[in-house]
mmCIF file of N, CA and C in Angstrom:
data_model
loop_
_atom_site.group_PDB
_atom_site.id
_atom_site.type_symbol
_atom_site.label_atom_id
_atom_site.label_comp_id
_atom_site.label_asym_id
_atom_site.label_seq_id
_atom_site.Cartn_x
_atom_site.Cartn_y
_atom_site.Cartn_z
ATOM 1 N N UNK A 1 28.167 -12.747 6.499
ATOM 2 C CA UNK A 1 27.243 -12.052 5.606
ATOM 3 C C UNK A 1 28.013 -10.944 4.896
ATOM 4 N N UNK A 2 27.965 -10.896 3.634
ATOM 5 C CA UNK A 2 28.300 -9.807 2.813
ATOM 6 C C UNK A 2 28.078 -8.607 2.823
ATOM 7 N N UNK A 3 28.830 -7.744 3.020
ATOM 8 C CA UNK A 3 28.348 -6.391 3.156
ATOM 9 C C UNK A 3 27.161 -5.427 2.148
ATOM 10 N N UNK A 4 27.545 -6.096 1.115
ATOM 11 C CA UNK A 4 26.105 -5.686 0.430
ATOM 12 C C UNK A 4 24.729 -6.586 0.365
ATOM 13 N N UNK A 5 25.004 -7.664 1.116
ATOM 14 C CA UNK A 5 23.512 -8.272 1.396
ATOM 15 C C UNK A 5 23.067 -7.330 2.723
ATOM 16 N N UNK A 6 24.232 -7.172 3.561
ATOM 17 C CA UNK A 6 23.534 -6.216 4.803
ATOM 18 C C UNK A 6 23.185 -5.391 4.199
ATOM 19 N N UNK A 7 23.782 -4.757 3.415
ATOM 20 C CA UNK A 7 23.134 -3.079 2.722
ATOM 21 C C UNK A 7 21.858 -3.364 2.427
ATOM 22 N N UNK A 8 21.731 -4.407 1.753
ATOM 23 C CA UNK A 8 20.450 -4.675 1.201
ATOM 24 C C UNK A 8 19.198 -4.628 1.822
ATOM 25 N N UNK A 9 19.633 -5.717 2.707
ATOM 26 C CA UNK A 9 18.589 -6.097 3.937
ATOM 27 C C UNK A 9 18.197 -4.916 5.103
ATOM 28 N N UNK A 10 19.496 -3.740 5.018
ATOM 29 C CA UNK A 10 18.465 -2.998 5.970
ATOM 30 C C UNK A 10 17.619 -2.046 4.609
ATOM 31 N N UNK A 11 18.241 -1.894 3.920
ATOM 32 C CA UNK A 11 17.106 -0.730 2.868
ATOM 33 C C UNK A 11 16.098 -1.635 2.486
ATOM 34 N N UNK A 12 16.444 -2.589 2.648
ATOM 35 C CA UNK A 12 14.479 -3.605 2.147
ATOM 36 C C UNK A 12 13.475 -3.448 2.971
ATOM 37 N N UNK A 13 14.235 -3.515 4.382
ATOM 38 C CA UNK A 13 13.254 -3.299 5.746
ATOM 39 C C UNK A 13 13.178 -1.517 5.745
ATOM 40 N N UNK A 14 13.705 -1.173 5.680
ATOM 41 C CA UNK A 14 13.739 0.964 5.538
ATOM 42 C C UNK A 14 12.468 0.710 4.459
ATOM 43 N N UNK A 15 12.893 0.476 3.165
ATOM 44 C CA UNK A 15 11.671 0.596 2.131
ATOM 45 C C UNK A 15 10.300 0.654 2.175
ATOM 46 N N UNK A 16 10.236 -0.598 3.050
ATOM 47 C CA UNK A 16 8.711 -1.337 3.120
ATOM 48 C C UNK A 16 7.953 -0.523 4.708
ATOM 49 N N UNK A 17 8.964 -0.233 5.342
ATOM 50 C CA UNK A 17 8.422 0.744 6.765
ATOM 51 C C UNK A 17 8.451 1.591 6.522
ATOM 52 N N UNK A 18 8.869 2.442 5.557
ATOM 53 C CA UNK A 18 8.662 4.241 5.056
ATOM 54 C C UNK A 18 7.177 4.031 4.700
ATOM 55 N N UNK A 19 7.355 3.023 3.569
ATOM 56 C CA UNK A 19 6.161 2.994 2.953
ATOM 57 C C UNK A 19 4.965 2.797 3.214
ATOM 58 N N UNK A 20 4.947 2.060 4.216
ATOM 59 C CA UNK A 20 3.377 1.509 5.038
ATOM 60 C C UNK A 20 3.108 2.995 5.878
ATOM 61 N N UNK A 21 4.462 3.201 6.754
ATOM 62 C CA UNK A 21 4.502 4.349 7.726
ATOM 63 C C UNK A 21 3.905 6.028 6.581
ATOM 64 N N UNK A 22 4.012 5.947 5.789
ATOM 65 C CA UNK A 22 3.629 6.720 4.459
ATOM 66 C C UNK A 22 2.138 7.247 4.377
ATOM 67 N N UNK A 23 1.789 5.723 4.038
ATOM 68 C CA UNK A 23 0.432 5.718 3.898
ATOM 69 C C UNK A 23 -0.620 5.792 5.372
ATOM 70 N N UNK A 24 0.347 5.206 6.807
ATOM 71 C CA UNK A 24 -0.746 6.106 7.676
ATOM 72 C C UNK A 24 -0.565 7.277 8.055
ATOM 73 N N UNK A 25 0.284 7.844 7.927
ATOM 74 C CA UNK A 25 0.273 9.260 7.966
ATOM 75 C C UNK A 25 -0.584 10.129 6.844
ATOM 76 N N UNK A 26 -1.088 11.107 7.122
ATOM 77 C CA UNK A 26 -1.710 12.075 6.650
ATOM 78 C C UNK A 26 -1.050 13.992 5.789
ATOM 79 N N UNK A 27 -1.181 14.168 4.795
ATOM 80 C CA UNK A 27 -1.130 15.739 4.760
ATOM 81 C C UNK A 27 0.261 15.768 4.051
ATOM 82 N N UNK A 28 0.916 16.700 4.414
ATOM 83 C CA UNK A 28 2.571 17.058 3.456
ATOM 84 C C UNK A 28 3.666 15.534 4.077
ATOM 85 N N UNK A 29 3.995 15.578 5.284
ATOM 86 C CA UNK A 29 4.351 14.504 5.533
ATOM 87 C C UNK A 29 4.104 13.447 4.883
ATOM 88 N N UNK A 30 3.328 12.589 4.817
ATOM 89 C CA UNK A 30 3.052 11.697 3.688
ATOM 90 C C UNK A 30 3.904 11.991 2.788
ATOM 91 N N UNK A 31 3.265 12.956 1.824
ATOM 92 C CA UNK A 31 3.910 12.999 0.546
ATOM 93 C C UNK A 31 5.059 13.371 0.543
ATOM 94 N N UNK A 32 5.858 13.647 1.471
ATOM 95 C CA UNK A 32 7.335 13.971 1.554
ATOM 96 C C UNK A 32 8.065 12.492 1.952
ATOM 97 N N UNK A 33 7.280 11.960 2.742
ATOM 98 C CA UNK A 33 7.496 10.270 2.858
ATOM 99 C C UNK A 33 7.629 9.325 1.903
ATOM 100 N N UNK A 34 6.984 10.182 0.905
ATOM 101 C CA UNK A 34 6.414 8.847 -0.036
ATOM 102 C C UNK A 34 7.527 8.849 -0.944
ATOM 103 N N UNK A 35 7.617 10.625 -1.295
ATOM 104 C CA UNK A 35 9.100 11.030 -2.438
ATOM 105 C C UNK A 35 10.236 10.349 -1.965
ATOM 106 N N UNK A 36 10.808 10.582 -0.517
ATOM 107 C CA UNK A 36 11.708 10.063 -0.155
ATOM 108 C C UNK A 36 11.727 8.456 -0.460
ATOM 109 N N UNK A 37 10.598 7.816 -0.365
ATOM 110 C CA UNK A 37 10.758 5.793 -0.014
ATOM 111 C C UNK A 37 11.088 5.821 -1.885
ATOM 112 N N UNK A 38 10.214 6.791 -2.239
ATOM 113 C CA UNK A 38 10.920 6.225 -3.895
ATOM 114 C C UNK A 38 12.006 6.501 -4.399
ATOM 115 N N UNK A 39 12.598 7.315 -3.395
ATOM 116 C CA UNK A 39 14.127 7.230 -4.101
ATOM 117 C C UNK A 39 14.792 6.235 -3.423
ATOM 118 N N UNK A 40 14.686 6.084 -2.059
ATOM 119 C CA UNK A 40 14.837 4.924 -1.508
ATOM 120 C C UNK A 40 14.753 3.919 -2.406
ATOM 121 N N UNK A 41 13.314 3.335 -2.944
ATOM 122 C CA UNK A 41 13.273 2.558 -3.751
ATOM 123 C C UNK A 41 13.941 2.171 -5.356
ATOM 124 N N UNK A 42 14.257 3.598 -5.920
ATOM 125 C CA UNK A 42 15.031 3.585 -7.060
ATOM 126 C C UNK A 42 17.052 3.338 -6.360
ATOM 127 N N UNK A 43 17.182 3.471 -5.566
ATOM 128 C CA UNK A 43 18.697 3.123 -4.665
ATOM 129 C C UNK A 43 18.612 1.677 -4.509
ATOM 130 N N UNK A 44 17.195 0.939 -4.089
ATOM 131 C CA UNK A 44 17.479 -0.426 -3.894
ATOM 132 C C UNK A 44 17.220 -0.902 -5.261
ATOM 133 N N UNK A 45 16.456 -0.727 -6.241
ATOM 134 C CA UNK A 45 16.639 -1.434 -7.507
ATOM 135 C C UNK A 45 18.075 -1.211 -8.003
ATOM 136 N N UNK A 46 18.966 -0.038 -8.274
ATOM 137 C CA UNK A 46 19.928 -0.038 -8.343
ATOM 138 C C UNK A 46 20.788 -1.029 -7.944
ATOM 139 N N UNK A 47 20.803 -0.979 -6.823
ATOM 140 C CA UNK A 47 21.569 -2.047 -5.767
ATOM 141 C C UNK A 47 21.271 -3.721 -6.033
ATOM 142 N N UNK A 48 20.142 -4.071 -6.060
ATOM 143 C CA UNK A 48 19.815 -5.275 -6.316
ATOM 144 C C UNK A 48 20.219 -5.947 -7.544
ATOM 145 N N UNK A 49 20.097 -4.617 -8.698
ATOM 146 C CA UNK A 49 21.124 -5.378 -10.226
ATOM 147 C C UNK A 49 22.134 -5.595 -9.808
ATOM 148 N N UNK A 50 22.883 -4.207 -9.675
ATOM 149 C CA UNK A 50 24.312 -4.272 -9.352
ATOM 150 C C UNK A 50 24.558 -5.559 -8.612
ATOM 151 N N UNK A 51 23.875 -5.845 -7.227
ATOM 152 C CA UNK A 51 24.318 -7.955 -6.763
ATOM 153 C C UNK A 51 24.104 -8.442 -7.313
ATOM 154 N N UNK A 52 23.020 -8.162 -8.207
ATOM 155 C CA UNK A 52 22.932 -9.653 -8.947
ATOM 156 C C UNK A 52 23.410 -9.982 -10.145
ATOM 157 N N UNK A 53 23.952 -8.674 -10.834
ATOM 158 C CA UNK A 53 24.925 -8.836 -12.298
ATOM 159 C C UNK A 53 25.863 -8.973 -11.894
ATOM 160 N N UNK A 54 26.457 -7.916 -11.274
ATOM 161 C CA UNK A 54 28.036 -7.786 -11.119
ATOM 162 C C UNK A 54 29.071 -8.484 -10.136
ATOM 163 N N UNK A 55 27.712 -8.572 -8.487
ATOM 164 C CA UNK A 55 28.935 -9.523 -7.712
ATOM 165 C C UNK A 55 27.936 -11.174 -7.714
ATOM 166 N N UNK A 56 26.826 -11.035 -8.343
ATOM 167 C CA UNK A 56 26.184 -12.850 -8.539
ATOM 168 C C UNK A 56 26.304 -13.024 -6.735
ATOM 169 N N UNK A 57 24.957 -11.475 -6.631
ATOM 170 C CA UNK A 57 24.889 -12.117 -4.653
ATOM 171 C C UNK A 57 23.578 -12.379 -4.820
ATOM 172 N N UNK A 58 23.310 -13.569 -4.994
ATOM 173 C CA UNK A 58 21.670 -13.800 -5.215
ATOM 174 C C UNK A 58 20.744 -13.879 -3.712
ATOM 175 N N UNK A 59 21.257 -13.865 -2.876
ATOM 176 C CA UNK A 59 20.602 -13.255 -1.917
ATOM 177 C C UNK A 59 20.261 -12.815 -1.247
ATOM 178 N N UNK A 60 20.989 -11.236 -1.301
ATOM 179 C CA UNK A 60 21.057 -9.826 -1.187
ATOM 180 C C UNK A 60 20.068 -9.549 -2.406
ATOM 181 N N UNK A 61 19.892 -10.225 -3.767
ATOM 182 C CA UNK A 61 19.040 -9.403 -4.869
ATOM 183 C C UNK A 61 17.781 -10.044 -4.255
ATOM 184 N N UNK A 62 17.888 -11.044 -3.552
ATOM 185 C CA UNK A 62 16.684 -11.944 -3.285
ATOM 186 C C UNK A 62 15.453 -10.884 -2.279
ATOM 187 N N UNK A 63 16.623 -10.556 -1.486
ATOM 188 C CA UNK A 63 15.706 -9.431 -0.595
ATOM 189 C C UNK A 63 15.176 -8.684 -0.931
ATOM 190 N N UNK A 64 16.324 -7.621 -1.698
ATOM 191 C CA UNK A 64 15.505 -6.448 -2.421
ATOM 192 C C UNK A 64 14.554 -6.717 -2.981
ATOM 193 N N UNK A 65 14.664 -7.813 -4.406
ATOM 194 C CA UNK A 65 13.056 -8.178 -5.194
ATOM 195 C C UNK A 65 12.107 -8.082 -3.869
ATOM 196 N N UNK A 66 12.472 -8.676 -2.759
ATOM 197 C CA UNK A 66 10.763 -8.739 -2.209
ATOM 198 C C UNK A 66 10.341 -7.756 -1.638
ATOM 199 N N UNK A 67 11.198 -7.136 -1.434
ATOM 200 C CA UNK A 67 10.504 -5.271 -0.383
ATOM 201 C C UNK A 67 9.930 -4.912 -2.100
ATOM 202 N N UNK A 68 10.901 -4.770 -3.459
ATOM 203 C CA UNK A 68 9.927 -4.183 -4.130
ATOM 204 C C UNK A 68 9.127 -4.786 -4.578
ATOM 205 N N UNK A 69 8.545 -6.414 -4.532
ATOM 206 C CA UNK A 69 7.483 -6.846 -4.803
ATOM 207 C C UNK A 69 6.350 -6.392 -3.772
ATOM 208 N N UNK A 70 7.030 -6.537 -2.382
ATOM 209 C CA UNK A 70 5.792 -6.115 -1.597
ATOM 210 C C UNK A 70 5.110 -4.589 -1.722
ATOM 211 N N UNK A 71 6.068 -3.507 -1.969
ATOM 212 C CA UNK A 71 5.204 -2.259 -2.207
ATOM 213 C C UNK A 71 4.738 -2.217 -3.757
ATOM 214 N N UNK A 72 4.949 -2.932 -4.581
ATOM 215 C CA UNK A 72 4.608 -2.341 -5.563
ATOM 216 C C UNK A 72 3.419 -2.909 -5.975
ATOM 217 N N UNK A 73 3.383 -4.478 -6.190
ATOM 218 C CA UNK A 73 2.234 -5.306 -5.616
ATOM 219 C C UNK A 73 0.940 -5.233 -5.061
ATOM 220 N N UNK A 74 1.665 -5.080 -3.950
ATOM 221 C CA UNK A 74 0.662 -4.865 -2.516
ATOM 222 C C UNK A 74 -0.147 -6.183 -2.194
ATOM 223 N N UNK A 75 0.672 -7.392 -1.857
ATOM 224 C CA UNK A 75 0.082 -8.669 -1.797
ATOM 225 C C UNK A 75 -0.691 -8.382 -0.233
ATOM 226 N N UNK A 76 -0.516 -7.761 0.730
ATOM 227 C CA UNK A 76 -0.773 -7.986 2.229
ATOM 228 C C UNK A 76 -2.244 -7.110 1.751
ATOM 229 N N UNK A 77 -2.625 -6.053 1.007
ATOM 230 C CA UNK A 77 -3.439 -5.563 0.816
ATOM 231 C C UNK A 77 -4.505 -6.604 -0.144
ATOM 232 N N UNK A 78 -4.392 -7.354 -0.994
ATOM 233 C CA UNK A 78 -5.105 -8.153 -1.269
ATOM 234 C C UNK A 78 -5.393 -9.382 -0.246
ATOM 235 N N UNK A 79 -4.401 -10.353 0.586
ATOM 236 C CA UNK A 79 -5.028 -11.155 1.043
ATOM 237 C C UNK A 79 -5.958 -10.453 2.003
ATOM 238 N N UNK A 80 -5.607 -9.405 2.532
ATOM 239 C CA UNK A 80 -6.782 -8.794 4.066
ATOM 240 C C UNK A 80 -8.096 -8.245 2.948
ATOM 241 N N UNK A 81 -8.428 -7.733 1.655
ATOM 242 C CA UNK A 81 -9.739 -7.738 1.157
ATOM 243 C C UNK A 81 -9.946 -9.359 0.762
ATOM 244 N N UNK A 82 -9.594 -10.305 0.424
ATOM 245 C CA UNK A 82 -10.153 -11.833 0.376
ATOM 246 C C UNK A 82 -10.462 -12.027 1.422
ATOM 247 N N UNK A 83 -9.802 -11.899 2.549
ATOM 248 C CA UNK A 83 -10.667 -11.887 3.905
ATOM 249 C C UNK A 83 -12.049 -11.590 4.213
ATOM 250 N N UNK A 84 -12.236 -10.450 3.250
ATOM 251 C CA UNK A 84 -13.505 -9.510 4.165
ATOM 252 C C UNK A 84 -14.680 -10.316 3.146
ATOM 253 N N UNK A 85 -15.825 -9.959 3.608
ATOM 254 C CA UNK A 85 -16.601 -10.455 2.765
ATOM 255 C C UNK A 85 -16.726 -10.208 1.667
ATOM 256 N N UNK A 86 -17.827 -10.476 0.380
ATOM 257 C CA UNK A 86 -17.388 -10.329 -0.603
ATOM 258 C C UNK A 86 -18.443 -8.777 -0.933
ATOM 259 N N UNK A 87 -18.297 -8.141 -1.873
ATOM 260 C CA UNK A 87 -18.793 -6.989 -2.960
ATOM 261 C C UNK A 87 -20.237 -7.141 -3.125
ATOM 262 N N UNK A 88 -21.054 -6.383 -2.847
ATOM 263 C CA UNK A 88 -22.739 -6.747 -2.849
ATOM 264 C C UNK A 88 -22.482 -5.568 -3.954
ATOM 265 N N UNK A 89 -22.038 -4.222 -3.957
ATOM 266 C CA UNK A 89 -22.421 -3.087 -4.677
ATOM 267 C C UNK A 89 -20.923 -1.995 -4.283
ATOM 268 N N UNK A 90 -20.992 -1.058 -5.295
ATOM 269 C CA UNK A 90 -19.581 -0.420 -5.051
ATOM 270 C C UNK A 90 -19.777 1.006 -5.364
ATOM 271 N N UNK A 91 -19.795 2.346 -5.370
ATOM 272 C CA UNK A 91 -19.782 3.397 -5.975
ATOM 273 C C UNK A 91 -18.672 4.541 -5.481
ATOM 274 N N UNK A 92 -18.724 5.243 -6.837
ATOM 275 C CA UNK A 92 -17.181 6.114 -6.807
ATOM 276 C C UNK A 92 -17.460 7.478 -7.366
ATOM 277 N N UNK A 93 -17.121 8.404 -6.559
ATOM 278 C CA UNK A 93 -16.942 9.583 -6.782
ATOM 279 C C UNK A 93 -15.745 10.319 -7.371
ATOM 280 N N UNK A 94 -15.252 10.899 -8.060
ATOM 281 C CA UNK A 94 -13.927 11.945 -8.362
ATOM 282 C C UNK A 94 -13.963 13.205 -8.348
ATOM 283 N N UNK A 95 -13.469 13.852 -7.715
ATOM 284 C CA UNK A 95 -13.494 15.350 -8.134
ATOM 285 C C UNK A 95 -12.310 15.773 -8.063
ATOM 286 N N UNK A 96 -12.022 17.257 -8.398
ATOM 287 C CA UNK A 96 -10.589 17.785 -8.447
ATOM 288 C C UNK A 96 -9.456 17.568 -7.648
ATOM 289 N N UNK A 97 -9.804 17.385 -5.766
ATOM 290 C CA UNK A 97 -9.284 17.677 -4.718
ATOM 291 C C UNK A 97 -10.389 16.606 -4.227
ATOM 292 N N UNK A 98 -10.662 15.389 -4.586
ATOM 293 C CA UNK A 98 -11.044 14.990 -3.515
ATOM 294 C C UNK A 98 -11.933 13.434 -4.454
ATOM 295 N N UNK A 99 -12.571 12.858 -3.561
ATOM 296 C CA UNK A 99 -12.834 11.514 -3.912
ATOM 297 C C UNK A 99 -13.815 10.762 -2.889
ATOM 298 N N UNK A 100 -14.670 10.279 -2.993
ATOM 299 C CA UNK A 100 -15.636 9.341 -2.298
ATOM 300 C C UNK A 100 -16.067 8.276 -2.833
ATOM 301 N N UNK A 101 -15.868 7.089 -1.715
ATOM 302 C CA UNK A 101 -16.406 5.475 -2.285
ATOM 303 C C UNK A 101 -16.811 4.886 -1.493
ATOM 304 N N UNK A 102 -18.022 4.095 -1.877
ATOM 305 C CA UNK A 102 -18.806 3.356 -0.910
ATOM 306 C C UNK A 102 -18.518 1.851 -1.573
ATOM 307 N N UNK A 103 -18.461 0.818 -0.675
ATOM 308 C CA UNK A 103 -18.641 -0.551 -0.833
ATOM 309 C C UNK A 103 -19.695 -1.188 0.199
ATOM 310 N N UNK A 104 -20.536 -1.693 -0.543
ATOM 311 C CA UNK A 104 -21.167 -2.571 0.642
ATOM 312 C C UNK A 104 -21.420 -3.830 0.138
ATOM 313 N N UNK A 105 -21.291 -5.133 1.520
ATOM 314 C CA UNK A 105 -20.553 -6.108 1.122
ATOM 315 C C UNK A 105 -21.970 -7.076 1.779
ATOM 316 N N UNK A 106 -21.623 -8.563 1.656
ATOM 317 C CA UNK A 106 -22.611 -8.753 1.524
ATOM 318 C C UNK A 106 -22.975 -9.233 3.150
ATOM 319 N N UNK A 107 -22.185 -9.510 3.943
ATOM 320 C CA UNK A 107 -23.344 -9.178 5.083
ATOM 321 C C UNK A 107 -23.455 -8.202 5.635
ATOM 322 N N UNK A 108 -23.630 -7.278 4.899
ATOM 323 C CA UNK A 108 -24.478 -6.051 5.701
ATOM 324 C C UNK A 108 -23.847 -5.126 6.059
ATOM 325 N N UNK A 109 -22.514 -4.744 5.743
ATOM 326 C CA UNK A 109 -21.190 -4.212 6.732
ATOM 327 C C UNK A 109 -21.025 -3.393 5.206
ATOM 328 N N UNK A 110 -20.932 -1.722 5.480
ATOM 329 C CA UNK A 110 -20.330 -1.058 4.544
ATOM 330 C C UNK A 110 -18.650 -0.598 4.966
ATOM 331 N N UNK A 111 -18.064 0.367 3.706
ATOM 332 C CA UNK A 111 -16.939 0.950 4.114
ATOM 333 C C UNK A 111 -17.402 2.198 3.600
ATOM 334 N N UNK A 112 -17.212 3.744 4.043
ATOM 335 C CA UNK A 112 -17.655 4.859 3.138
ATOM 336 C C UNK A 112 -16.351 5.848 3.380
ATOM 337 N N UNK A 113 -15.525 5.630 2.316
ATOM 338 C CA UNK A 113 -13.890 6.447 2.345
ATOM 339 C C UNK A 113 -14.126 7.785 1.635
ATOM 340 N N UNK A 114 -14.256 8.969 2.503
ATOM 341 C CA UNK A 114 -14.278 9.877 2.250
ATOM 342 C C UNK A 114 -12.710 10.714 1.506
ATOM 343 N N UNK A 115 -12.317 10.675 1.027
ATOM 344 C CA UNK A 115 -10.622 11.141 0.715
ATOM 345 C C UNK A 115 -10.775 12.573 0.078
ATOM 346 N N UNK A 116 -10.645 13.639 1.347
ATOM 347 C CA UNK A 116 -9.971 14.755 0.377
ATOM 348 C C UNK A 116 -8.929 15.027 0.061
ATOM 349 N N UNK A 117 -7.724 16.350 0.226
ATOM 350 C CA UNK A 117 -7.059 15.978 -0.574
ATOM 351 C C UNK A 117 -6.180 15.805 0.832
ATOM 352 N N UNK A 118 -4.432 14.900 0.893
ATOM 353 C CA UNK A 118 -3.847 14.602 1.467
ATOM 354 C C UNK A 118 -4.745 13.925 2.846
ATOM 355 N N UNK A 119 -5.902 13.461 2.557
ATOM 356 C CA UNK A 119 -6.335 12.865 3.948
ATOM 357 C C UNK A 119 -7.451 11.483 3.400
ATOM 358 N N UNK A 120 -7.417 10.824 4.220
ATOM 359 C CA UNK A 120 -8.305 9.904 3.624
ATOM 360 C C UNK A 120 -8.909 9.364 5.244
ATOM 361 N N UNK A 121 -10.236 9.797 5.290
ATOM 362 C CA UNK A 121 -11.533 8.667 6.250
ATOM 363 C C UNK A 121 -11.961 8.341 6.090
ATOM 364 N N UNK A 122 -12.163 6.688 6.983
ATOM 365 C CA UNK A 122 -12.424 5.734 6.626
ATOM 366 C C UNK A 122 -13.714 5.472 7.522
ATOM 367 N N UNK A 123 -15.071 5.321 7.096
ATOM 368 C CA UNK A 123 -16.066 5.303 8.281
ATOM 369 C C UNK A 123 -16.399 3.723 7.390
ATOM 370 N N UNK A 124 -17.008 2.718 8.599
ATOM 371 C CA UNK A 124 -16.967 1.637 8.840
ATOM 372 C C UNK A 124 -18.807 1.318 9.258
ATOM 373 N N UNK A 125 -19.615 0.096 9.095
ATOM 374 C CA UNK A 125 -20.730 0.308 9.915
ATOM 375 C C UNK A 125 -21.404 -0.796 9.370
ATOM 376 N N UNK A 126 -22.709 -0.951 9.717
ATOM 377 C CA UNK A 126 -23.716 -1.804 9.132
ATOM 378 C C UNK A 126 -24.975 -0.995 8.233
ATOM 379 N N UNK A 127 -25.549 -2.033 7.418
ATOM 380 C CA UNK A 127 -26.594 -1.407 6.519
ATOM 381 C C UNK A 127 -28.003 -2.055 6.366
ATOM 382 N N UNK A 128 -29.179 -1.438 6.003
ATOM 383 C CA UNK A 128 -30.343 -2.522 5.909
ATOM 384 C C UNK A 128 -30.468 -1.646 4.741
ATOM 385 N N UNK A 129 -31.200 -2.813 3.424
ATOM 386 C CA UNK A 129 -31.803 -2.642 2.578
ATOM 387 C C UNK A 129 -32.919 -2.474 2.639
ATOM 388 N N UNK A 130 -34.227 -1.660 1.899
ATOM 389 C CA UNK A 130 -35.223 -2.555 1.994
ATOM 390 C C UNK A 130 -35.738 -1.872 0.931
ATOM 391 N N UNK A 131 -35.897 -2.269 -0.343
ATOM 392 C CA UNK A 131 -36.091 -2.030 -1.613
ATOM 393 C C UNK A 131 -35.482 -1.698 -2.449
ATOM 394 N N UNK A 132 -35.781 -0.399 -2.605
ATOM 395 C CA UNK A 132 -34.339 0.285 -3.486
ATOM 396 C C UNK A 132 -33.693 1.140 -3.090
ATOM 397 N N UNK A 133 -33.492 1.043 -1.504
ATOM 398 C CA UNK A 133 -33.367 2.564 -0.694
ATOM 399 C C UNK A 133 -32.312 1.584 0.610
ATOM 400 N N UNK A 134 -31.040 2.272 0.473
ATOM 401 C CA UNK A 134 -30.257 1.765 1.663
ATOM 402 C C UNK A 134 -30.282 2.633 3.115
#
């Protein structure tokens, strides 16, 4: 194995575990996580031209493309919502420092993501309709 496919292959796996590890963490951390994976991430795009123009290592570039397809994407985050049931109703809040959204789906199961700022909860549950009043 080529020394810059190894390079590759461990910053693809570094990339994609900052990044997940990122997002469950909470508060300054996070966002000091997150700055760091993107420079991380601007080092492996770097890297991935450079194999694939200059030394034609197509699969060392092969890797990199997929750590940055997977964070940038976010394919694992779409197939697990096709999973869940589908969208009955959706509503969204914004404010300066903060954010609230409700989904409720159609059997009966809400999500209500409270996100202020650097934190995001996630409360989970069931719902009954019965008119126009949940």
């Amino acid at each position: 194995m080529k020394k810059t496919t190894l390079t590759l292959l461990i910053l693809s796996v570094v990339f994609v575990l900052l990044f997940y590890f990122a997002l469950w963490l909470e508060g300054f951390a996070a966002v000091s996580l997150l700055l760091f994976t993107t420079v991380i991430g601007l080092v492996l795009l770097v890297l991935v031209l450079k194999s694939l123009f200059s030394e034609k290592n197509f699969l060392g570039a092969g890797l990199g493309v997929l750590a940055l397809y997977i964070v940038v994407f976010s394919p694992i985050e779409t197939i697990i919502e096709s999973l869940k049931s589908p969208l009955v109703s959706t509503g969204y809040c914004e404010h300066t420092m903060s954010s609230a959204s409700l989904y409720l789906r159609k059997n009966h199961s809400f999500e209500y993501i409270n996100g202020g700022f650097l934190s995001n909860d996630i409360y989970e549950g069931t719902y009954i309709r019965k008119g126009d009043t949940v």
